[in-house]
PDB file of C-alpha atoms in Angstrom:
ATOM      1  CA  MET A   1     -15.137 -22.140 -33.274  1.00  0.00           C
ATOM      2  CA  GLY A   2     -11.656 -22.984 -31.936  1.00  0.00           C
ATOM      3  CA  GLU A   3     -10.415 -19.404 -32.251  1.00  0.00           C
ATOM      4  CA  LYS A   4     -13.375 -18.033 -30.290  1.00  0.00           C
ATOM      5  CA  LYS A   5     -12.750 -20.524 -27.487  1.00  0.00           C
ATOM      6  CA  ARG A   6      -9.058 -19.634 -27.400  1.00  0.00           C
ATOM      7  CA  LYS A   7      -9.849 -15.901 -27.148  1.00  0.00           C
ATOM      8  CA  GLU A   8     -12.237 -16.533 -24.243  1.00  0.00           C
ATOM      9  CA  GLN A   9      -9.607 -18.573 -22.406  1.00  0.00           C
ATOM     10  CA  SER A  10      -6.893 -15.979 -22.949  1.00  0.00           C
ATOM     11  CA  LYS A  11      -8.964 -13.133 -21.518  1.00  0.00           C
ATOM     12  CA  ALA A  12      -6.854 -10.844 -19.382  1.00  0.00           C
ATOM     13  CA  GLU A  13      -7.028 -11.613 -15.682  1.00  0.00           C
ATOM     14  CA  PHE A  14      -5.641  -9.385 -12.991  1.00  0.00           C
ATOM     15  CA  ILE A  15      -2.909 -10.838 -10.837  1.00  0.00           C
ATOM     16  CA  PHE A  16      -4.625  -9.768  -7.631  1.00  0.00           C
ATOM     17  CA  GLY A  17      -8.254  -9.584  -6.599  1.00  0.00           C
ATOM     18  CA  LYS A  18     -10.315  -6.550  -5.686  1.00  0.00           C
ATOM     19  CA  LYS A  19      -9.594  -7.091  -1.988  1.00  0.00           C
ATOM     20  CA  ASN A  20      -5.834  -7.072  -2.626  1.00  0.00           C
ATOM     21  CA  TYR A  21      -5.988  -3.764  -4.477  1.00  0.00           C
ATOM     22  CA  LYS A  22      -8.042  -2.165  -1.693  1.00  0.00           C
ATOM     23  CA  PHE A  23      -5.406  -3.108   0.875  1.00  0.00           C
ATOM     24  CA  MET A  24      -2.653  -1.885  -1.454  1.00  0.00           C
ATOM     25  CA  LEU A  25      -4.305   1.523  -1.729  1.00  0.00           C
ATOM     26  CA  ILE A  26      -4.730   1.711   2.056  1.00  0.00           C
ATOM     27  CA  GLY A  27      -1.059   0.825   2.509  1.00  0.00           C
ATOM     28  CA  LEU A  28       0.021   3.384  -0.080  1.00  0.00           C
ATOM     29  CA  ALA A  29      -2.066   6.060   1.650  1.00  0.00           C
ATOM     30  CA  CYS A  30      -0.364   5.261   4.991  1.00  0.00           C
ATOM     31  CA  ILE A  31       3.073   5.530   3.396  1.00  0.00           C
ATOM     32  CA  VAL A  32       2.260   8.843   1.710  1.00  0.00           C
ATOM     33  CA  ILE A  33       0.807  10.307   4.921  1.00  0.00           C
ATOM     34  CA  GLY A  34       3.923   9.183   6.815  1.00  0.00           C
ATOM     35  CA  PHE A  35       6.255  10.894   4.349  1.00  0.00           C
ATOM     36  CA  ILE A  36       4.146  14.058   4.393  1.00  0.00           C
ATOM     37  CA  LEU A  37       4.361  14.131   8.199  1.00  0.00           C
ATOM     38  CA  MET A  38       8.171  13.755   7.986  1.00  0.00           C
ATOM     39  CA  ALA A  39       8.559  16.695   5.599  1.00  0.00           C
ATOM     40  CA  GLY A  40       9.466  20.218   6.578  1.00  0.00           C
ATOM     41  CA  GLY A  41      11.026  21.563   9.730  1.00  0.00           C
ATOM     42  CA  GLY A  42      13.993  23.130   8.007  1.00  0.00           C
ATOM     43  CA  SER A  43      15.300  26.610   8.563  1.00  0.00           C
ATOM     44  CA  ASP A  44      15.973  29.344   6.007  1.00  0.00           C
ATOM     45  CA  ASP A  45      18.992  30.529   7.967  1.00  0.00           C
ATOM     46  CA  PRO A  46      21.669  27.831   8.490  1.00  0.00           C
ATOM     47  CA  ASN A  47      22.917  29.633  11.606  1.00  0.00           C
ATOM     48  CA  VAL A  48      19.584  29.263  13.433  1.00  0.00           C
ATOM     49  CA  TRP A  49      18.739  25.978  15.152  1.00  0.00           C
ATOM     50  CA  ASN A  50      15.175  24.723  14.731  1.00  0.00           C
ATOM     51  CA  PRO A  51      14.227  22.174  17.435  1.00  0.00           C
ATOM     52  CA  ASP A  52      11.152  21.120  15.396  1.00  0.00           C
ATOM     53  CA  VAL A  53      13.399  18.613  13.622  1.00  0.00           C
ATOM     54  CA  PHE A  54      13.155  16.359  16.688  1.00  0.00           C
ATOM     55  CA  SER A  55       9.406  16.662  17.235  1.00  0.00           C
ATOM     56  CA  TRP A  56       7.369  13.606  18.246  1.00  0.00           C
ATOM     57  CA  ARG A  57       5.554  13.715  14.932  1.00  0.00           C
ATOM     58  CA  ARG A  58       8.752  13.415  12.862  1.00  0.00           C
ATOM     59  CA  ILE A  59      10.631  10.976  15.079  1.00  0.00           C
ATOM     60  CA  ARG A  60       7.862   8.564  16.154  1.00  0.00           C
ATOM     61  CA  LEU A  61       4.578   9.004  14.308  1.00  0.00           C
ATOM     62  CA  ALA A  62       5.725   9.410  10.698  1.00  0.00           C
ATOM     63  CA  PRO A  63       8.169   6.459  10.574  1.00  0.00           C
ATOM     64  CA  THR A  64       5.621   4.271  12.356  1.00  0.00           C
ATOM     65  CA  LEU A  65       2.993   5.133   9.730  1.00  0.00           C
ATOM     66  CA  VAL A  66       5.445   4.345   6.936  1.00  0.00           C
ATOM     67  CA  LEU A  67       6.317   0.961   8.470  1.00  0.00           C
ATOM     68  CA  ILE A  68       2.634   0.149   9.003  1.00  0.00           C
ATOM     69  CA  GLY A  69       1.993   1.078   5.367  1.00  0.00           C
ATOM     70  CA  PHE A  70       4.733  -1.281   4.174  1.00  0.00           C
ATOM     71  CA  GLY A  71       3.317  -4.017   6.405  1.00  0.00           C
ATOM     72  CA  ILE A  72      -0.118  -3.522   4.862  1.00  0.00           C
ATOM     73  CA  GLN A  73       1.470  -3.742   1.397  1.00  0.00           C
ATOM     74  CA  VAL A  74       3.083  -7.075   2.247  1.00  0.00           C
ATOM     75  CA  TYR A  75      -0.214  -8.345   3.634  1.00  0.00           C
ATOM     76  CA  ALA A  76      -2.026  -7.216   0.472  1.00  0.00           C
ATOM     77  CA  ILE A  77       0.427  -9.101  -1.720  1.00  0.00           C
ATOM     78  CA  LEU A  78       0.206 -12.300   0.326  1.00  0.00           C
ATOM     79  CA  LEU A  79      -3.590 -12.162   0.774  1.00  0.00           C
ATOM     80  CA  ASN A  80      -5.465 -14.908  -1.061  1.00  0.00           C
ATOM     81  CA  PRO A  81      -8.600 -13.319  -2.561  1.00  0.00           C
ATOM     82  CA  ASP A  82     -10.092 -16.731  -3.455  1.00  0.00           C
ATOM     83  CA  LYS A  83     -10.074 -17.939   0.148  1.00  0.00           C
ATOM     84  CA  ASP A  84     -13.686 -16.898   0.796  1.00  0.00           C
ATOM     85  CA  LYS A  85     -15.055 -18.497  -2.363  1.00  0.00           C
ATOM     86  CA  LYS A  86     -16.436 -22.016  -2.239  1.00  0.00           C
ATOM     87  CA  PRO A  87     -14.748 -24.589  -4.473  1.00  0.00           C
ATOM     88  CA  LYS A  88     -16.570 -25.679  -7.622  1.00  0.00           C
ATOM     89  CA  ASN A  89     -17.778 -29.266  -7.733  1.00  0.00           C
TER      90      ASN A  89
END
């Protein structure tokens, strides 16, 4: 009987709750989209200047999305998933 009780108590628990993982995936998606928006804009010929390197999308939008994604990640880590649950009495 003692071994069965010990196995039930040592059941694997996730570190974070379902809500945390949802926010982590949203944050990861923002980061990936930001890096995709930063990509490209190069030139095949090194003697030709491509002004697309300094486009609004690459200079403002993409880094902002990456920073927002990292902010969401921090929020997801610090979020307490048990906050909404009522305490047991």
